XYZ file of C-alpha atoms in Angstrom:
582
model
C 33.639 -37.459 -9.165
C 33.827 -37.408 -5.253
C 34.602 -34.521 -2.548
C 37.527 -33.482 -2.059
C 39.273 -32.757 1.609
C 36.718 -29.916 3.071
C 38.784 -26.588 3.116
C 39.056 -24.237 5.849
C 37.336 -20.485 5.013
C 40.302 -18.758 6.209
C 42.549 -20.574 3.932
C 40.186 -20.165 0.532
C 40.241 -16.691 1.602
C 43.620 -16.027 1.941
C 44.157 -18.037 -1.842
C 41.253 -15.915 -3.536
C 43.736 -12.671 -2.361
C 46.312 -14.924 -4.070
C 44.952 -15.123 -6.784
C 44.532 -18.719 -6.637
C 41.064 -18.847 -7.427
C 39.459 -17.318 -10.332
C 36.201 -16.914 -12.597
C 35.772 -18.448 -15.906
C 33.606 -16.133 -18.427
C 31.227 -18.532 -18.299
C 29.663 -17.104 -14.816
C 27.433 -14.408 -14.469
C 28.568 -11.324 -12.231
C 27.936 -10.864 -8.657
C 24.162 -9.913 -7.638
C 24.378 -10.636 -3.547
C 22.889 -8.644 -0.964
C 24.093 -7.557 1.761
C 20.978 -8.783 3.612
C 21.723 -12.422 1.645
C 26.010 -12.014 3.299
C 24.448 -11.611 6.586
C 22.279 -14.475 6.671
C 25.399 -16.503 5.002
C 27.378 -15.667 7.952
C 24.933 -16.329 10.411
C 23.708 -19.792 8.644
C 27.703 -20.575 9.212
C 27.899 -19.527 12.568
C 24.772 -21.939 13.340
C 26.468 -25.158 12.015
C 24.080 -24.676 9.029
C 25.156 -26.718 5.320
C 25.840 -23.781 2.958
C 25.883 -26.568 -0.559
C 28.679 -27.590 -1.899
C 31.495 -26.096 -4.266
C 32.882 -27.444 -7.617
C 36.178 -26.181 -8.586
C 37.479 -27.132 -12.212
C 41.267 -27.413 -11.777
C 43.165 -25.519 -14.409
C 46.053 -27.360 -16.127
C 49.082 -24.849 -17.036
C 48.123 -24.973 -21.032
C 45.112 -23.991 -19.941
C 45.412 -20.642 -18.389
C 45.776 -18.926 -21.717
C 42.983 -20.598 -23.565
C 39.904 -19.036 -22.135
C 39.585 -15.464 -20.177
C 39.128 -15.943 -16.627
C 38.399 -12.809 -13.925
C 39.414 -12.094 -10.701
C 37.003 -11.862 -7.485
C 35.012 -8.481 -6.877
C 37.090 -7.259 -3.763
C 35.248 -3.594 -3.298
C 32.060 -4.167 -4.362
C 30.572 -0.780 -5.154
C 26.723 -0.859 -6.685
C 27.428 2.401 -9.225
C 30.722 1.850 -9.959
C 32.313 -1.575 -9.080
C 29.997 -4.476 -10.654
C 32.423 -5.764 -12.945
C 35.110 -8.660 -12.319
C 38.036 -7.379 -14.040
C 40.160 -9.996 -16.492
C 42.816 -11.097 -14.755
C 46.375 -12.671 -16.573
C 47.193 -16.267 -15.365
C 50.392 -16.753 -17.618
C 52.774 -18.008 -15.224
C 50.203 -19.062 -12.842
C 49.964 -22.473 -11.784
C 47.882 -24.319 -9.651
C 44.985 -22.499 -10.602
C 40.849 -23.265 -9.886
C 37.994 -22.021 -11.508
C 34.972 -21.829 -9.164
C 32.056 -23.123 -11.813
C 29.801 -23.534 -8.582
C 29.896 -21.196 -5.784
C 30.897 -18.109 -7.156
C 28.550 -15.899 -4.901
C 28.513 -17.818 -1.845
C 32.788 -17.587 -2.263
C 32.864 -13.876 -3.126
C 30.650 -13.134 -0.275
C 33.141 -14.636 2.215
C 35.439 -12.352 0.861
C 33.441 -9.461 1.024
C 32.381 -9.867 4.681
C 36.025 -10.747 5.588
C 38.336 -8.723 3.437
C 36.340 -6.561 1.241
C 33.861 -4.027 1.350
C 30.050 -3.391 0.014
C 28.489 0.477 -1.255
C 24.953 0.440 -2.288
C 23.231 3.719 -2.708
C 21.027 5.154 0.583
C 17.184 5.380 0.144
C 16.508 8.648 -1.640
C 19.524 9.667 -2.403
C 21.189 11.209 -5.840
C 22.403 8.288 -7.967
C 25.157 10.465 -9.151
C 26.222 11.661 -5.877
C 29.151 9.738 -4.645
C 28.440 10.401 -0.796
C 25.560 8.377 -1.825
C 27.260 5.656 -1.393
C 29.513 4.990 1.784
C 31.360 2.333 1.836
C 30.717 -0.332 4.397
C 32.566 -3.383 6.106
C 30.547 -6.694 8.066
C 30.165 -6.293 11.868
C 29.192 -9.031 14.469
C 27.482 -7.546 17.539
C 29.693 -9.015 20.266
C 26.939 -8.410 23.531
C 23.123 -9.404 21.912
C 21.545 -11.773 19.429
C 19.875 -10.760 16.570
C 16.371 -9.276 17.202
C 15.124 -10.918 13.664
C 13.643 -14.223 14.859
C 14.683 -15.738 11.711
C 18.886 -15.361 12.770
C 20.349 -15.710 15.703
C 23.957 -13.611 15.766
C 23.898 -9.735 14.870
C 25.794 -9.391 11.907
C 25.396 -5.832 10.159
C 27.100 -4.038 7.107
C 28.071 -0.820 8.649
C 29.969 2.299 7.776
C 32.949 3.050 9.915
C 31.104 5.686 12.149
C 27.866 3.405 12.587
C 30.169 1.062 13.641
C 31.858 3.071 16.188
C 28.365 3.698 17.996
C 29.130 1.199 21.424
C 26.517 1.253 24.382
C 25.085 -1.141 26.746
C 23.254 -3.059 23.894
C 25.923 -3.368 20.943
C 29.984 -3.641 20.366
C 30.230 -4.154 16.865
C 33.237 -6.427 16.079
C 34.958 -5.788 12.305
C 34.249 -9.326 11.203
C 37.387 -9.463 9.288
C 39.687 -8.758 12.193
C 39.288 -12.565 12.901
C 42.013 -13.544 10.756
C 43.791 -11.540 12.754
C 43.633 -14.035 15.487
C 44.967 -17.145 14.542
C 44.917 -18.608 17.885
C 41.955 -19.366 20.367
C 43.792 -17.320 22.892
C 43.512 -14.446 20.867
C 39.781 -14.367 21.135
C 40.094 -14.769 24.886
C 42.670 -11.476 25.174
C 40.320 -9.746 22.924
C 37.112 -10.483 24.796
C 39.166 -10.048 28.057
C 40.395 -6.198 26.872
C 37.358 -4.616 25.367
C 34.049 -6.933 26.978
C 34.393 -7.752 30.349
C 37.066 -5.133 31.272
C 34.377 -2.064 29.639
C 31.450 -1.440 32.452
C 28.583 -1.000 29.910
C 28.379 -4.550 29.462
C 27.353 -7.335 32.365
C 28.502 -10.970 32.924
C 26.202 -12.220 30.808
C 26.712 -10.353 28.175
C 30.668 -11.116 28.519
C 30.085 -15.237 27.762
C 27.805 -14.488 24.856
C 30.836 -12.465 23.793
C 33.269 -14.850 24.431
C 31.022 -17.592 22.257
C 29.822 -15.792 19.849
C 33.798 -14.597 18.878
C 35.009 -18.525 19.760
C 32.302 -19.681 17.201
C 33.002 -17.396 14.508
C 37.022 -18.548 15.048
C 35.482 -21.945 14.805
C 33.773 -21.149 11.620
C 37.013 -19.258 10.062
C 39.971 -21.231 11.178
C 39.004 -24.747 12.461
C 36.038 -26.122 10.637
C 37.075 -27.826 7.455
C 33.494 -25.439 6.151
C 33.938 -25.661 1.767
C 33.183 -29.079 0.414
C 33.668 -28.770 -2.455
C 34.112 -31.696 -6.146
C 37.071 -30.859 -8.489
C 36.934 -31.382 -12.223
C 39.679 -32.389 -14.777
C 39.295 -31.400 -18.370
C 40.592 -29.915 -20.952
C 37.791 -29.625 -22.957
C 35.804 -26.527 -22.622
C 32.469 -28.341 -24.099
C 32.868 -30.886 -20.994
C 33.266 -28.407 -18.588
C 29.794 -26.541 -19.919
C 28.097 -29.294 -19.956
C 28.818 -30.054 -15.793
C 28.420 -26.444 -15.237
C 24.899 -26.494 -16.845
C 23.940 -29.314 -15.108
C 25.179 -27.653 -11.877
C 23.334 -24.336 -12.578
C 19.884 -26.214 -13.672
C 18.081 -25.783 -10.689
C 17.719 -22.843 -8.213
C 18.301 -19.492 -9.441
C 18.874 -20.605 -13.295
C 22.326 -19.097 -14.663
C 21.356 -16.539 -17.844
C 22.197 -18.232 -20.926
C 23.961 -15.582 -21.940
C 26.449 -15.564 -19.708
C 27.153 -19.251 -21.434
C 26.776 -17.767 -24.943
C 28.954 -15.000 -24.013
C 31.793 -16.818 -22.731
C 31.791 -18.741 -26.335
C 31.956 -15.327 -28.130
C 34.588 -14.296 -25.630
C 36.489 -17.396 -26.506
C 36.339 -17.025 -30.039
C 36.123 -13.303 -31.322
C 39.997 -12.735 -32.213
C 40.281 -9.088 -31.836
C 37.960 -7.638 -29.889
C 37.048 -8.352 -25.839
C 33.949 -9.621 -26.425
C 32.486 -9.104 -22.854
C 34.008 -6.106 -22.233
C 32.123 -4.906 -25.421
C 28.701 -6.039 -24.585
C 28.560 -5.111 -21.046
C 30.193 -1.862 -21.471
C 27.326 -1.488 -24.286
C 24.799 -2.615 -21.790
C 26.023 -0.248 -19.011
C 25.811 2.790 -21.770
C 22.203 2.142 -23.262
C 20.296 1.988 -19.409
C 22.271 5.423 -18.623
C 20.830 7.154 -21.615
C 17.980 9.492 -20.905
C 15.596 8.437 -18.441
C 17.561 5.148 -18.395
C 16.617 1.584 -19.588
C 17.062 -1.721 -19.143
C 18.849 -4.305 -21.252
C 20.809 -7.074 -20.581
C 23.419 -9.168 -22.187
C 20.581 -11.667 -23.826
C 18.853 -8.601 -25.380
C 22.512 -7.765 -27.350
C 23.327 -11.539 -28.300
C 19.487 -11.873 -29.796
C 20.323 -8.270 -31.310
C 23.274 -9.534 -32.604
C 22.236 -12.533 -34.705
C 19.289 -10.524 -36.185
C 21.159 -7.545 -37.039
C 24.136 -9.948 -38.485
C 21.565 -11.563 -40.879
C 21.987 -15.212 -39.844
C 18.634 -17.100 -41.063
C 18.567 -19.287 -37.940
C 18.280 -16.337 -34.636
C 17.225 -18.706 -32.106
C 18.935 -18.117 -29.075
C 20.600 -21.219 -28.706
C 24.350 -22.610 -28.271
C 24.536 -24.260 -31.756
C 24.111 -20.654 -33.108
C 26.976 -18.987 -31.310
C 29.970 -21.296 -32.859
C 32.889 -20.239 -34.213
C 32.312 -18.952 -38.166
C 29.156 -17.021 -36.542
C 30.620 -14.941 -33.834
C 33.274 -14.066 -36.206
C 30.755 -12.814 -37.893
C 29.783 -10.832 -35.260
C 32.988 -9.305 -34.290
C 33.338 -8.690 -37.868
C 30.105 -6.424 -38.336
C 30.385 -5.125 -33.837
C 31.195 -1.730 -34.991
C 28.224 -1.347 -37.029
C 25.961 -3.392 -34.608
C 26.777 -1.441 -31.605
C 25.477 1.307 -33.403
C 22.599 0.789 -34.344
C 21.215 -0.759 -31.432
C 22.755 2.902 -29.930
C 20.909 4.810 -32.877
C 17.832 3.128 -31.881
C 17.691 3.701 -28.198
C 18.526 7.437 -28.759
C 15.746 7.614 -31.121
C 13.039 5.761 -28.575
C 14.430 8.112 -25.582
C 13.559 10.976 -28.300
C 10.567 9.442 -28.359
C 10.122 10.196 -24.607
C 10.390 5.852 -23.821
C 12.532 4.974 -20.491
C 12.792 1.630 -19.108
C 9.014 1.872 -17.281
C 7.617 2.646 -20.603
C 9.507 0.813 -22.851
C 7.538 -2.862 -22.290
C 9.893 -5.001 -24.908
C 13.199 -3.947 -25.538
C 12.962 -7.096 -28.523
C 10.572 -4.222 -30.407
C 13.742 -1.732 -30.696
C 15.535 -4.398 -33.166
C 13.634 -3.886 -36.324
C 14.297 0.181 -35.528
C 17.897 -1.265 -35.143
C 18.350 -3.397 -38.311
C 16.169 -0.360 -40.099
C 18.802 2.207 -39.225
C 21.661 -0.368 -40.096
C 20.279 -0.641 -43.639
C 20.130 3.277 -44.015
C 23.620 3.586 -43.069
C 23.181 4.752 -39.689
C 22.760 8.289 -40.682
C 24.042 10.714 -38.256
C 21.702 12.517 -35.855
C 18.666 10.734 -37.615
C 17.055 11.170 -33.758
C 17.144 15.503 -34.507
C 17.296 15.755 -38.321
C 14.345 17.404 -40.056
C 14.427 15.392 -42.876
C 13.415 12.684 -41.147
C 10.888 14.027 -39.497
C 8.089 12.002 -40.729
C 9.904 8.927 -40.889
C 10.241 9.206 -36.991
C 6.485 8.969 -36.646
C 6.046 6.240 -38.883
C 8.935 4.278 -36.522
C 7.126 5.857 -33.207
C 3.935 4.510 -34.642
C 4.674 1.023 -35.314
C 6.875 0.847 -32.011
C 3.750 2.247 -29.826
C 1.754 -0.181 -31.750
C 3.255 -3.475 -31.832
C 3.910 -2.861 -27.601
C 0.194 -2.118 -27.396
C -0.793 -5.153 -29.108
C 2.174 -6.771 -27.485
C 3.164 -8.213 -30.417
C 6.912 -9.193 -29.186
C 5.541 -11.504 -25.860
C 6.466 -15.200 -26.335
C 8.650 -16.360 -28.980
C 9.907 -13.392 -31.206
C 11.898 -14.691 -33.922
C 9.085 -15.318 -36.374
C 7.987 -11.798 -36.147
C 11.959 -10.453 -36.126
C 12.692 -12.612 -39.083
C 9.221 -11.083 -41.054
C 10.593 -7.385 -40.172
C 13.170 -7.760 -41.370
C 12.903 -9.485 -44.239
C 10.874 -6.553 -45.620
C 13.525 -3.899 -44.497
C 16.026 -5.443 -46.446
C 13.667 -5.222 -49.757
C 12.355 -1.530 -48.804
C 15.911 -0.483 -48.783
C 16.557 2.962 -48.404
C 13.242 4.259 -48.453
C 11.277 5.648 -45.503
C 10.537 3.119 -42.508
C 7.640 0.720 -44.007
C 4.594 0.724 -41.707
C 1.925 -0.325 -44.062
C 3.876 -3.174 -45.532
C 4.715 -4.712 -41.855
C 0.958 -4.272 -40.520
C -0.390 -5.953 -43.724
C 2.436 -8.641 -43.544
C 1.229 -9.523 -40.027
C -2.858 -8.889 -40.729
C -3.959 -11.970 -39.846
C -1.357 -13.871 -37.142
C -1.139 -13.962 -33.288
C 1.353 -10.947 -34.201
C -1.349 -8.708 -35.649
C -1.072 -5.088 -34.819
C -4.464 -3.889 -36.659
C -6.729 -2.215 -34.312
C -10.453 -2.668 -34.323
C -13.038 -0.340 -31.861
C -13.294 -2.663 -29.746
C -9.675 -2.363 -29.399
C -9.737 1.572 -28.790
C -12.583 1.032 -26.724
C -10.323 -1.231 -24.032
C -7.689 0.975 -24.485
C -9.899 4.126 -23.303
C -10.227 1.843 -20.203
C -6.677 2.744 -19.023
C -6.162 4.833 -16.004
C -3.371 6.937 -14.283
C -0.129 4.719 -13.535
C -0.954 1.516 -15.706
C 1.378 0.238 -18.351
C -0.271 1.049 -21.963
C -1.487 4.663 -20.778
C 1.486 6.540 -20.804
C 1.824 4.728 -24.616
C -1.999 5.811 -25.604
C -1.086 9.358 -24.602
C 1.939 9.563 -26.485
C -0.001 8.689 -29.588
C -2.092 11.056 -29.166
C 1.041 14.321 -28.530
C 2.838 13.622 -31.649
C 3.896 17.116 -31.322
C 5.239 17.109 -28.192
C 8.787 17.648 -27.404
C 9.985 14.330 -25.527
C 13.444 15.695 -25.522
C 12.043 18.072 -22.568
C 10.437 16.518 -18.896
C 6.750 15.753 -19.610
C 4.476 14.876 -17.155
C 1.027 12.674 -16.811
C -1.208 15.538 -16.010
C -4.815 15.104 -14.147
C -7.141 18.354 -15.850
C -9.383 18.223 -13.147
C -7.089 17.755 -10.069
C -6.686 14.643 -8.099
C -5.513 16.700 -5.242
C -9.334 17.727 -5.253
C -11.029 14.400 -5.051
C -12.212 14.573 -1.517
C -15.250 14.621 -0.378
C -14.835 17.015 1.699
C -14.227 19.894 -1.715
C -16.423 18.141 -3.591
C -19.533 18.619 -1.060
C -18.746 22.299 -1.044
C -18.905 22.326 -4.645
C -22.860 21.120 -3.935
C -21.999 17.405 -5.092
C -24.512 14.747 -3.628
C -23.261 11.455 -2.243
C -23.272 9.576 -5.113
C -21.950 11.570 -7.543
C -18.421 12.194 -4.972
C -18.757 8.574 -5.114
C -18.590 8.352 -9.072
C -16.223 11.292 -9.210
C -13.570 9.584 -7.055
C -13.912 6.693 -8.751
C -13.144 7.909 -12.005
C -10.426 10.908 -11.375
C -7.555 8.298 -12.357
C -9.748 7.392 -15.547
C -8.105 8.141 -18.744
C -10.469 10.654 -20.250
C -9.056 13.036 -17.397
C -5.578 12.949 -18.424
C -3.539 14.759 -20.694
C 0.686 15.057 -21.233
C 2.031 18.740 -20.497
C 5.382 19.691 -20.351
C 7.022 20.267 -16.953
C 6.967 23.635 -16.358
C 3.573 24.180 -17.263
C 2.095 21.435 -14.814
C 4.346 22.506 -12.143
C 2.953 25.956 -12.540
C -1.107 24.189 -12.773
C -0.580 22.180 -9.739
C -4.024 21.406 -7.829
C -5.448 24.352 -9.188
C -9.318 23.892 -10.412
C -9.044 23.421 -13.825
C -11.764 26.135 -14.871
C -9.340 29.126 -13.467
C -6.191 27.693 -14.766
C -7.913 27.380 -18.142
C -9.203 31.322 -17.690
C -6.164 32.973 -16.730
C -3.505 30.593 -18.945
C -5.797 30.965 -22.166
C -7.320 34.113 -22.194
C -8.926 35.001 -26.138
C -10.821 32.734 -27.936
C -7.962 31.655 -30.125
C -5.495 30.626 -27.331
C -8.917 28.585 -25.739
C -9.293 26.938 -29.063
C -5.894 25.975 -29.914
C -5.913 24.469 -26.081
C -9.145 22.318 -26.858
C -7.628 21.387 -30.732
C -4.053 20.112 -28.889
C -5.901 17.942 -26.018
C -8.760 16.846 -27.112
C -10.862 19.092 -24.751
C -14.689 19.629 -25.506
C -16.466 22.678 -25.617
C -18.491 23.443 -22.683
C -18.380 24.831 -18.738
C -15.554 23.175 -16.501
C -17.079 23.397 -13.103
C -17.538 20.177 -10.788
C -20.974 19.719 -11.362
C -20.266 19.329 -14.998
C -17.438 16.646 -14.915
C -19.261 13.756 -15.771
C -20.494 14.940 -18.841
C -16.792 16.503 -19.418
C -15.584 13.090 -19.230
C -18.467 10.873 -21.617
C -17.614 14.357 -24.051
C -13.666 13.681 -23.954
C -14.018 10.351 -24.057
C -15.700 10.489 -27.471
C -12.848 12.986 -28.622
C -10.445 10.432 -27.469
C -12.193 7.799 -28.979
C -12.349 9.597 -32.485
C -8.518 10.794 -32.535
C -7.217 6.894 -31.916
C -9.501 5.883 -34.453
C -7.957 7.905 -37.254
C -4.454 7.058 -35.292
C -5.116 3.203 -35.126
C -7.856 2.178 -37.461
C-alpha cells in the first residue's frame, strides 16, 4: 500500500459537500476544538506536515452493507454532536475516511461550516448561549501567541465586523470564492490598501498572508493520503486499529459498536446507545457515561458468562442477543440512574458508573417495577441499594478489572430472586478479596480525615442523612462558618495566635460539616453558628431534635469552644459510621 496522488483541500472539500466522502461506524464522533482548527490552519499556512490520510475505497456492493455517516457541517456543542446516517444506494465512487476524520471535518468547518460552543458562565439551556461562529484570518497582523504565526479566530458575525488599524478579519471560507490568484490581488487591492486605517506594510502582509492561504486551498497538492481495497470488514478493522494504535487511542467502543450496528437486524444500534447516553448525563444533576459503560452494561445485564470487553464477545449470535433483550436493558440501566440521582449522586459524586450495574441487573430481575425510585414499599430496599452503592465506591471496590466482582453480584441476584436487594450476602461473598467492602475503625477513622470538596466526603455525609430528601437541592454546609476564618474575627473573638492558626486549619475538616437543604443554608449563610442555632431552634425539643439529626454535641458554641466542639463531633461521627459500616 503506497500514497496516492496528494489532493488539493479545495477539491476534498468541495467532494465532502458531495457527499463523496463519508464515515464508517467504526469512528468515533467529532471532539475538535476550535483552539485545535486554528492551530490546523495556521500549521498549513506555515508549510507544516499535518500526517497523512487513509481512505478505504467503497466498492458499489458495498455501500449497503455497513452504515456509514455524513460529515458534521454545523457543529453545535448542545445540540449538533452527532453525524447523521447518511444513504449511499446509488452512490458510487465512494471513500470512507478510516484515518483523518477530525483533521478532514475541521477543514470543513473552518471553510464551509460553522462551530457553537457555550460562553463562560452562561445557561446551558439558553440557546443565545451559544452563537454561532465562522473562522477568520486577520488580514493586517500576525498572531500575538508566539507559538502561531497568522491570526486565525472563530468569531461571531458582529466580532467579526469589528475593523480598526490593528485587525480586518477575512471569512476564511470566502477563499473558494477566488479561484484565481488575481482574485486575491482585487480583493487586497479593494478593501487593504485602498482603506486608510491600514499602512504599506500592513498591505504586503495582507497580500501574503491571503496569497498563502490560496496557496494552501487551491494549489498545494496538501492531503496525502493511502487507499485501501477490501471487501472484508474484518480486514479493514484490523488496518484501522493499527492506524488508531498510537496517539490519541480510538475508544473501543466505537469498534464494538460499529459490529453491533452491523449486525442488530431491527434496531439502529448506535442511534440507540448514544441517544441512551445523551438521556442518562441530562438526568438530574447530570452524569457521565459513555458508549463503553452501555456495551459492558449490556453483556452483564444479557447474562453472557464471558463479559470481558473484548471483540470476540460482540459477534453475531451475541448482539442479537442484545437487540433481542434492548428494551428491557435500556431500562434498567434508566431505572438505576433515576434511583442513584434519588439518591442525591451526579456525575462529581458518582466515582464508578461500573457500581450502578448490579442496581441495574437487580431491578431487571424484579421486573423493573414502576416508580421503584418514589414507591413506599420500597422504601427500605432503597437503603439497602444506597448502602452497598456508597460502600463499594468508598472502598472503591469497582477500580481495575471489574468483571470478577460484576459476575459475583450477580450471580447472587439471580438466586435471591425477587426478594429485597441482598446486602449481607454480597459483603460476606466478597469478605476476604481485594473487592472487600467490610469496614474496620481504622477504616472510619481515615474516612473522618475527609475535608470540604474531596471525593469520598460528600459520600460519608450522605450515609450519615439517610433521611434527607435528595430529590430537593442540598448543600455541603460549614456549622461554624468558613466565611469567619480570618484572623482578623477570630482575634476579636479573644483567640491567641495559635489557636487562629489551628482553627483555620481545620474549618474545611469534616467534623465541621453537615448536609442541609437549600433553603435553610441559604437563609444560615455566614452567620455565627451559636445565633443561628438560638433563633432557628428555640425550646429544648427543637435544640434536641437538631443535635439527634447532625450529630451535634451538647455544649456552648462560641469560638473559644470550637476545638473541643470538633474532638466532641468527631466522636459522634465516629460512633454513627460505626453502627453504619461496622
Amino acid at each position: 500500500m503506497s500514497y496516492e496522488t496528494a489532493l488539493k483541500i479545495c477539491d476534498v472539500v468541495n467532494d465532502i459537500s458531495a457527499g463523496k466522502y463519508v464515515l464508517p461506524s467504526i469512528q468515533r464522533e467529532y471532539v475538535w476544538s476550535t483552539k485545535q482548527i486554528e492551530r490546523l490552519f495556521d500549521s498549513l499556512m506555515r508549510d507544516y506536515p499535518v500526517g497523512a490520510f487513509l481512505f478505504w475505497e467503497l466498492q458499489d456492493n458495498q455501500n449497503t452493507l455497513y452504515d456509514f455517516y455524513g460529515f458534521l457541517q454545523n457543529y453545535h456543542e448542545k445540540n449538533a454532536t452527532h453525524n447523521t446516517k447518511i444513504n449511499l444506494v446509488g452512490n458510487s465512487a465512494v471513500m470512507a475516511v478510516l484515518d483523518g476524520q477530525q483533521r478532514l471535518t475541521s477543514l470543513f468547518l473552518g471553510l464551509k461550516g460553522t462551530y457553537a460552543y457555550k460562553m463562560p458562565y452562561r445557561q446551558i439551556n439558553n440557546p443565545d448561549s451559544y452563537p454561532e461562529r465562522k473562522l477568520y484570518l486577520n488580514l493586517v497582523e500576525p498572531a500575538s501567541d508566539e507559538t502561531e504565526e497568522y491570526n486565525f479566530s472563530f468569531l461571531t458575525t458582529e466580532e467579526a465586523t469589528v475593523r480598526d488599524e490593528h485587525h480586518y478579519w477575512f471569512l476564511v471560507g470566502e477563499i473558494l470564492n477566488m479561484p484565481d490568484l488575481g482574485d486575491v490581488n482585487k480583493y487586497i487591492n479593494r478593501y487593504i490598501y485602498k482603506d486608510n486605517r491600514y499602512n504599506v506594510d500592513q498591505g504586503d502582509y495582507a497580500t501574503d498572508c491571503l496569497s498563502q492561504l490560496y496557496k494552501v486551498v487551491h494549489v498545494e497538492p496538501t492531503i496525502s493520503y493511502y487507499k485501501v481495497k477490501s471487501e472484508k470488514l474484518d480486514t479493514v478493522l484490523q488496518i484501522f486499529i493499527r492506524v488508531n494504535s498510537g496517539g490519541t487511542v480510538l475508544s473501543y467502543s466505537d469498534l464494538l459498536l460499529s459490529m453491533a450496528t452491523a449486525q442488530w437486524e431491527n434496531l439502529d444500534a448506535r442511534k440507540e446507545i448514544t441517544d441512551l447516553v445523551d438521556y442518562i448525563n441530562s438526568i438530574g444533576a447530570g452524569f457521565g457515561i459513555n458508549k463503553d459503560f452501555v456495551l459492558k452494561a449490556a453483556l452483564v445485564l444479557s447474562g453472557f458468562s464471558d463479559i470481558a470487553f473484548k471483540v470476540d464477545n460482540f459477534n453475531k449470535p451475541n448482539m442479537l442477543k442484545i437487540e433481542q433483550q434492548w428494551p428491557v436493558i435500556k431500562k434498567s440501566i434508566i431505572q438505576a440512574y433515576l434511583l442513584v440521582s434519588g439518591f442525591g449522586f451526579s456525575r462529581d459524586s458518582l466515582k464508578s458508573n461500573n457500581a450502578i450495574i448490579p442496581i441495574a441487573y437487580y431491578l431487571k430481575v424484579l421486573g423493573n417495577p414502576a416508580n421503584f425510585e418514589m414507591d413506599k414499599s420500597n422504601a427500605n430496599n432503597r437503603v439497602l441499594i444506597k448502602k452497598w452503592l456508597i460502600r463499594s465506591l468508598l472502598k472503591r471496590a469497582f477500580g481495575g478489572q471489574p468483571d470478577n466482582i460484576l459476575r459475583k453480584i450477580r450471580g447472587i441476584l439471580d438466586s435471591n430472586g425477587n426478594k429485597d436487594f441482598p446486602l449481607t450476602e454480597i459483603i460476606n461473598s466478597l469478605r476476604g478479596t481485594n473487592k472487600s467492602i467490610i469496614f474496620n475503625d481504622d477504616d472510619i477513622n481515615d474516612r473522618l480525615e475527609q475535608k470540604y470538596g474531596q471525593s469520598d466526603t460528600l459520600l460519608i455525609l450522605m450515609l450519615l442523612y439517610p433521611s434527607l430528601d435528595y430529590n430537593n437541592k442540598f448543600h455541603v454546609d460549614h456549622i461554624y462558618p468558613k466565611s469567619k476564618f480570618t484572623k482578623k474575627y477570630l482575634a476579636a473573638q479573644g483567640l491567641t495566635d495559635a489557636q487562629i492558626q489551628k482553627y483555620i486549619k481545620s474549618v474545611n475538616d469534616l467534623s465541621n460539616l453537615q448536609l442541609l437543604a437549600a433553603v435553610p443554608n441559604i437563609q444560615k449563610q455566614d452567620q455565627d453558628f451559636d445565633d443561628w442555632f438560638t433563633q432557628n431552634y428555640p425550646t429544648d425539643t427543637d435544640k434536641f431534635q437538631y443535635r439527634q439529626t447532625n450529630y451535634i454535641p451538647d455544649m456552648q458554641y462560641s469560638y473559644q469552644n470550637f476545638e473541643n466542639f470538633m474532638i466532641e463531633r468527631k466522636k459522634l461521627l465516629q460512633v454513627a459510621l460505626k453502627n453504619i459500616l461496622v
